[in-house]
CSV table of C-alpha atoms in Angstrom, one decimal:
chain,number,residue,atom,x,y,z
A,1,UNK,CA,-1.8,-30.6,18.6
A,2,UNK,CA,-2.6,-28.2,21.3
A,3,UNK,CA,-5.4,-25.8,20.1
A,4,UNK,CA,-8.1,-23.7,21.5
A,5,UNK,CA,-11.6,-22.9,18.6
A,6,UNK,CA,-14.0,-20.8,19.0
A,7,UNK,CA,-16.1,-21.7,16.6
A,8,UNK,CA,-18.4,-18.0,17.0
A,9,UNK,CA,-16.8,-15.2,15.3
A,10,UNK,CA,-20.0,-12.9,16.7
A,11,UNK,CA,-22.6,-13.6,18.4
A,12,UNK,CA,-25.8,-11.3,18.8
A,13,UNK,CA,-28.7,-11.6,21.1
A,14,UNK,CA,-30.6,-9.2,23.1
A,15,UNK,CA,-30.8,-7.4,26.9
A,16,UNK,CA,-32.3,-11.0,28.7
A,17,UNK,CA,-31.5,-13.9,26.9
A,18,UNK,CA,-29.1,-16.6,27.2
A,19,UNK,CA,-26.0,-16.5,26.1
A,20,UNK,CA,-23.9,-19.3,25.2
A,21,UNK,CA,-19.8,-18.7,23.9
A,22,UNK,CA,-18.7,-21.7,23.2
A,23,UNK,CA,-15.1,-23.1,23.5
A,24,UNK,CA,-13.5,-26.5,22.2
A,25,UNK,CA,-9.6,-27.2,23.2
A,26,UNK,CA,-7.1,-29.8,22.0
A,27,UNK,CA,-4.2,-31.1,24.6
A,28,UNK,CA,-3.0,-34.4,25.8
A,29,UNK,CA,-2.6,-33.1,29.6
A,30,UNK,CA,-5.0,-31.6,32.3
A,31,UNK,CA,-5.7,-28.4,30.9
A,32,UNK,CA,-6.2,-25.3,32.7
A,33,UNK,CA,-8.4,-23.0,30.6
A,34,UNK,CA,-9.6,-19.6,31.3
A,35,UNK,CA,-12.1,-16.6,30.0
A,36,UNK,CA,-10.5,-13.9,29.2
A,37,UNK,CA,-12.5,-10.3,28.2
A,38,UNK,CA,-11.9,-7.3,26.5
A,39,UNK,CA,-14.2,-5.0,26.8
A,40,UNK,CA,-13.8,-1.7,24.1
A,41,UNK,CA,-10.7,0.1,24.1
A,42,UNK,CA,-9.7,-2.0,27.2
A,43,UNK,CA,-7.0,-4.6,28.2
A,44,UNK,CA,-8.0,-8.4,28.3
A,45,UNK,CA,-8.8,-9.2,31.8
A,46,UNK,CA,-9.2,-12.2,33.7
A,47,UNK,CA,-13.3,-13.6,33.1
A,48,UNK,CA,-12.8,-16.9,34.6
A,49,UNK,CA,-11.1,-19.6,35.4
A,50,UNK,CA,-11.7,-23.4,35.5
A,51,UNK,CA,-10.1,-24.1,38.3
A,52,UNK,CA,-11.9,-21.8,40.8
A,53,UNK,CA,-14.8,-22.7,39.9
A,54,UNK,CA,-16.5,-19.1,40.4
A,55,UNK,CA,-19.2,-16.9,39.1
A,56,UNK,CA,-18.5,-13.7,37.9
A,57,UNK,CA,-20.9,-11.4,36.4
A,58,UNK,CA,-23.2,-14.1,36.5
A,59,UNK,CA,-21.1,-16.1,34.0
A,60,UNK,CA,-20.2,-19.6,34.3
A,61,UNK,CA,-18.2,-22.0,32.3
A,62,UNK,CA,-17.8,-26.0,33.3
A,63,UNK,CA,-15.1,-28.2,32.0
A,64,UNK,CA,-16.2,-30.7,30.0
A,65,UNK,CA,-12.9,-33.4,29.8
A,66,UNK,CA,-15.3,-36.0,27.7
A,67,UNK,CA,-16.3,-33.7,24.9
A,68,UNK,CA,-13.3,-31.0,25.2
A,69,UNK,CA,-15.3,-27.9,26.1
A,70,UNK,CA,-15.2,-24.8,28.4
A,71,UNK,CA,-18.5,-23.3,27.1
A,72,UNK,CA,-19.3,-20.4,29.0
A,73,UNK,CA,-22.4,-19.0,29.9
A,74,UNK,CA,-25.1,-16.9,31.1
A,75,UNK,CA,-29.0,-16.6,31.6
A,76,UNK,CA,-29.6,-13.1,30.7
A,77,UNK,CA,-27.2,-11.0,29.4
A,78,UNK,CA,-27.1,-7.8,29.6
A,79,UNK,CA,-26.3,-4.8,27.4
A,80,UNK,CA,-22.7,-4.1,29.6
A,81,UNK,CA,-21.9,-8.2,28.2
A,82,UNK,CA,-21.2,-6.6,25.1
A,83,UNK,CA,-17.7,-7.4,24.4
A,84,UNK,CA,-14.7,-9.6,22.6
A,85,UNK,CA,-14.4,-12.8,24.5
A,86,UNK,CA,-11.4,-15.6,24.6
A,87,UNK,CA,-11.1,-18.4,25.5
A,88,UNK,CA,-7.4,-19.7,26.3
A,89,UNK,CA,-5.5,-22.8,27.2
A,90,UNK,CA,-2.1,-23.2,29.3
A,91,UNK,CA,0.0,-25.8,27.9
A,92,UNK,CA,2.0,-26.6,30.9
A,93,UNK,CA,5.2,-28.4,29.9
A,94,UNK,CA,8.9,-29.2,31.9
A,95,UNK,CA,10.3,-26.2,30.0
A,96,UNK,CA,7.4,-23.9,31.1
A,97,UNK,CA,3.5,-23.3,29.6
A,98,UNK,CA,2.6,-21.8,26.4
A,99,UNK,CA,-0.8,-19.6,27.0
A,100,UNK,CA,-3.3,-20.7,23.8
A,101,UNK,CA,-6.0,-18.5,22.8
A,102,UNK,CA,-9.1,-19.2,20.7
A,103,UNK,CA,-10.0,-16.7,17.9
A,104,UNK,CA,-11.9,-15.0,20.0
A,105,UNK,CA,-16.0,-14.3,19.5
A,106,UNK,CA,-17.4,-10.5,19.6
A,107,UNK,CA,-20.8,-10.5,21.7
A,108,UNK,CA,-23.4,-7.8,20.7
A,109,UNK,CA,-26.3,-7.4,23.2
A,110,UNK,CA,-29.3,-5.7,21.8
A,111,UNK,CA,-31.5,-3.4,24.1
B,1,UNK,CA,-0.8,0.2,41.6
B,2,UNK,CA,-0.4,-3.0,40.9
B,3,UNK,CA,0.4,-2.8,36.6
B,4,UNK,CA,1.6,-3.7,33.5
B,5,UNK,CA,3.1,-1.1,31.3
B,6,UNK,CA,4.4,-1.0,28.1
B,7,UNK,CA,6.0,1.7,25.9
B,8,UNK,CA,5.4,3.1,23.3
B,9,UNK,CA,1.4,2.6,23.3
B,10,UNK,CA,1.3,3.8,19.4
B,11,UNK,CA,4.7,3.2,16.9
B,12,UNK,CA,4.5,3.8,13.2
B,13,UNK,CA,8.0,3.3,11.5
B,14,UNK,CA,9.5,2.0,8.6
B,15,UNK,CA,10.5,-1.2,7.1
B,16,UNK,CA,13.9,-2.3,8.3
B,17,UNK,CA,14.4,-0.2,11.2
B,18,UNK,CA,15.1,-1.9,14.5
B,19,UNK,CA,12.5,-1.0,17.3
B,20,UNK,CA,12.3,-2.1,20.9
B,21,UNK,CA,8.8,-2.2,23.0
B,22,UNK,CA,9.2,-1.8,26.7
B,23,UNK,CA,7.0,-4.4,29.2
B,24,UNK,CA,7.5,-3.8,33.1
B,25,UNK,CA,5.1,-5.4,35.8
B,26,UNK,CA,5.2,-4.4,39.8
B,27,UNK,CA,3.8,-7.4,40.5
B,28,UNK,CA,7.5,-9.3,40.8
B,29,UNK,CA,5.4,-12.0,38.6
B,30,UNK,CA,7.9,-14.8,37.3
B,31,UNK,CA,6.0,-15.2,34.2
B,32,UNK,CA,5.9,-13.0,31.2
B,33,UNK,CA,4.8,-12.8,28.0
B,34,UNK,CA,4.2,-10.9,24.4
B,35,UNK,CA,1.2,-11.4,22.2
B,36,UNK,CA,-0.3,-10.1,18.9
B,37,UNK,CA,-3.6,-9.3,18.6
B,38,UNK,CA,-4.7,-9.4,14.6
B,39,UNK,CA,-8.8,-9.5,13.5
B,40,UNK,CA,-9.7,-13.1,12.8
B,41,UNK,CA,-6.7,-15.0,14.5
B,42,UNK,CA,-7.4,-13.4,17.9
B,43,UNK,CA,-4.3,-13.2,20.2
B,44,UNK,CA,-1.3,-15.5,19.2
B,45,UNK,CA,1.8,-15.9,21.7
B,46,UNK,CA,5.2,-14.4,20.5
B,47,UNK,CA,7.7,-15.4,23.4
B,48,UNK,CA,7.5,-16.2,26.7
B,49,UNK,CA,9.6,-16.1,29.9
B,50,UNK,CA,9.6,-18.4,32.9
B,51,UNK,CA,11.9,-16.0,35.2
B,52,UNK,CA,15.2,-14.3,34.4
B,53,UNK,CA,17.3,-15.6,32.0
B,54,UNK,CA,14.5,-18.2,31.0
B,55,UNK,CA,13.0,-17.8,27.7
B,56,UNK,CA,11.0,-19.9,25.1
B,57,UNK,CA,9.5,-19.3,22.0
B,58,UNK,CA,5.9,-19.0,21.4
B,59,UNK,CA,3.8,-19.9,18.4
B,60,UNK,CA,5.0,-16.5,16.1
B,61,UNK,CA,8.1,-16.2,17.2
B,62,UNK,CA,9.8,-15.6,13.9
B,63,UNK,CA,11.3,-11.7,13.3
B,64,UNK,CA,11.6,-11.2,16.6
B,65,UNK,CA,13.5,-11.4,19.7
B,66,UNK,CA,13.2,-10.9,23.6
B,67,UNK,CA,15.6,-10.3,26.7
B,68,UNK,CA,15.0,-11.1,30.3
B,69,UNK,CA,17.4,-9.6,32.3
B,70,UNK,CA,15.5,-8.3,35.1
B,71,UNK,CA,12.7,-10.1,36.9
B,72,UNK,CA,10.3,-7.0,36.2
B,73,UNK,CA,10.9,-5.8,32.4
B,74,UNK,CA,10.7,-8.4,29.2
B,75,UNK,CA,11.2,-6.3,26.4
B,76,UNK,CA,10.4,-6.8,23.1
B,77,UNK,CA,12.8,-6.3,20.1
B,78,UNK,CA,12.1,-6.6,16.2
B,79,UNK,CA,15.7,-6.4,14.4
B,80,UNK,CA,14.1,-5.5,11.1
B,81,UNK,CA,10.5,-5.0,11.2
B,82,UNK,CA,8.3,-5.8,8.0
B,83,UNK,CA,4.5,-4.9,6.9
B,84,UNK,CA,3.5,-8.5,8.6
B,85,UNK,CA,4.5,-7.5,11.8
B,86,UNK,CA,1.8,-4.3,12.1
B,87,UNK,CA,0.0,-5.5,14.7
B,88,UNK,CA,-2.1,-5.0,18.0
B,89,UNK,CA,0.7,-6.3,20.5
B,90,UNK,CA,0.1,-6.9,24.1
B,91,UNK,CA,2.6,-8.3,27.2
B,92,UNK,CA,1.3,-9.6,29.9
B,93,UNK,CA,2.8,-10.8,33.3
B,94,UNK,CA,1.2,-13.4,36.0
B,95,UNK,CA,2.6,-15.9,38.9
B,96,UNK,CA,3.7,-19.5,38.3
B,97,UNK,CA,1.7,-22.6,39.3
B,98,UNK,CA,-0.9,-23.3,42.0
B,99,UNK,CA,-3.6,-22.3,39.3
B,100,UNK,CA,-2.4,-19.2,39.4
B,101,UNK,CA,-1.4,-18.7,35.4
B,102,UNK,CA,-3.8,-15.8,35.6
B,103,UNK,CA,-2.3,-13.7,32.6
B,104,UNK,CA,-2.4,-9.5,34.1
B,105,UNK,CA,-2.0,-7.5,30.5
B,106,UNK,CA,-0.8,-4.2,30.0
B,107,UNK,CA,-2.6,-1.5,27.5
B,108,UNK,CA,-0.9,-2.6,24.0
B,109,UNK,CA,0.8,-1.3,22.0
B,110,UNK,CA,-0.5,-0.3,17.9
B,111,UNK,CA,2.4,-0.8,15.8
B,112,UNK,CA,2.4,0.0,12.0
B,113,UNK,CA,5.2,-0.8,10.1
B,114,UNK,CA,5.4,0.9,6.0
């Protein structure tokens, strides 16, 4: 079965630590998986992508094929971090792609 | 400005009574697609649509229905809404293949159904 978990409903640390969101996925196929965030009273946007490989905001997230994972990360958040964060998978089949997304996990930074 | 809109952003109506949301993208994006947003299950895809004419069902498709007839607008249509449809919903719109599934979403749209 195809599935994205996010096994974090919130996570809370404060202005300077690490932060770690993590992000398991279930699909047969080479996945494509993203970062999505929504920021309060915003619309999702684009985070990441696995694909490109980039940093932005100073997060990263690596593709782990052997244990399923697209944890992403950062070494010191910062109070503007705060926000709901998904992780989703495109399920690419001969008909189309179905977009999955995880639950999603609320990050509080602390001052 | 490159956009997704949708229409109405806030809806409350009744059980029963057919209501349409509007989704139009400028970006002449083949891709596009409705979502609900609900605490706890994050966002959960409703329908999707490959190009005109091309659309396939999501993972919560039931009680409701979509259209594509032009490339830019993919409406979104519940026949007879129920309490279990109140929802956050969002559409969203992107480009096909090359990596380029990167999902541009438009406001939402808060609908409460009584």
């Amino acid at each position: 079965a195809q599935r994205v978990t996010q096994p974090e409903k919130l996570l809370s640390v404060f202005k300077g630590a690490p932060v770690e969101l993590k992000c398991n996925y279930s699909y047969s196929g080479s996945p494509e998986l993203f970062w999505y965030v929504q920021y309060s009273r915003q619309r999702l946007q684009l985070l990441l992508r696995h694909i490109s490989r980039e940093s932005i905001k100073g997060f990263t997230a690596d593709l782990n094929k052997g244990e399923t994972s697209f944890h992403l990360k950062k070494p010191f958040a910062q109070e503007e971090d705060s926000a709901m964060y998904y992780c989703a998978l495109m399920a690419l089949n001969n008909q189309g792609g179905k977009l999955i997304f995880g639950q999603g996990t609320e990050l509080s930074v602390k001052p | 400005e490159a956009q997704v809109t949708q229409n109405p952003r806030y809806l409350i109506t009744v059980t029963g009574k057919k209501l349409t949301v509007t989704c139009s993208q400028n970006m002449n994006h083949e891709y596009m697609s409705w979502y609900r947003q609900d605490p706890g299950l994050g966002l959960r895809q409703i329908y999707y649509s490959m190009n005109v004419e091309v659309t396939d069902k999501g993972d919560v498709p039931e009680g409701y229905k979509v259209s594509r007839k032009e490339k830019r607008n993919f409406p979104l249509i519940l026949e007879s809404p129920s309490p279990n449809q109140t929802s956050l919903y969002f559409c969203a719109s992107s480009l096909i293949g090359g990596g380029s599934y990167e999902q541009y979403f438009g406001p939402g749209t808060r609908l409460t159904v009584t």
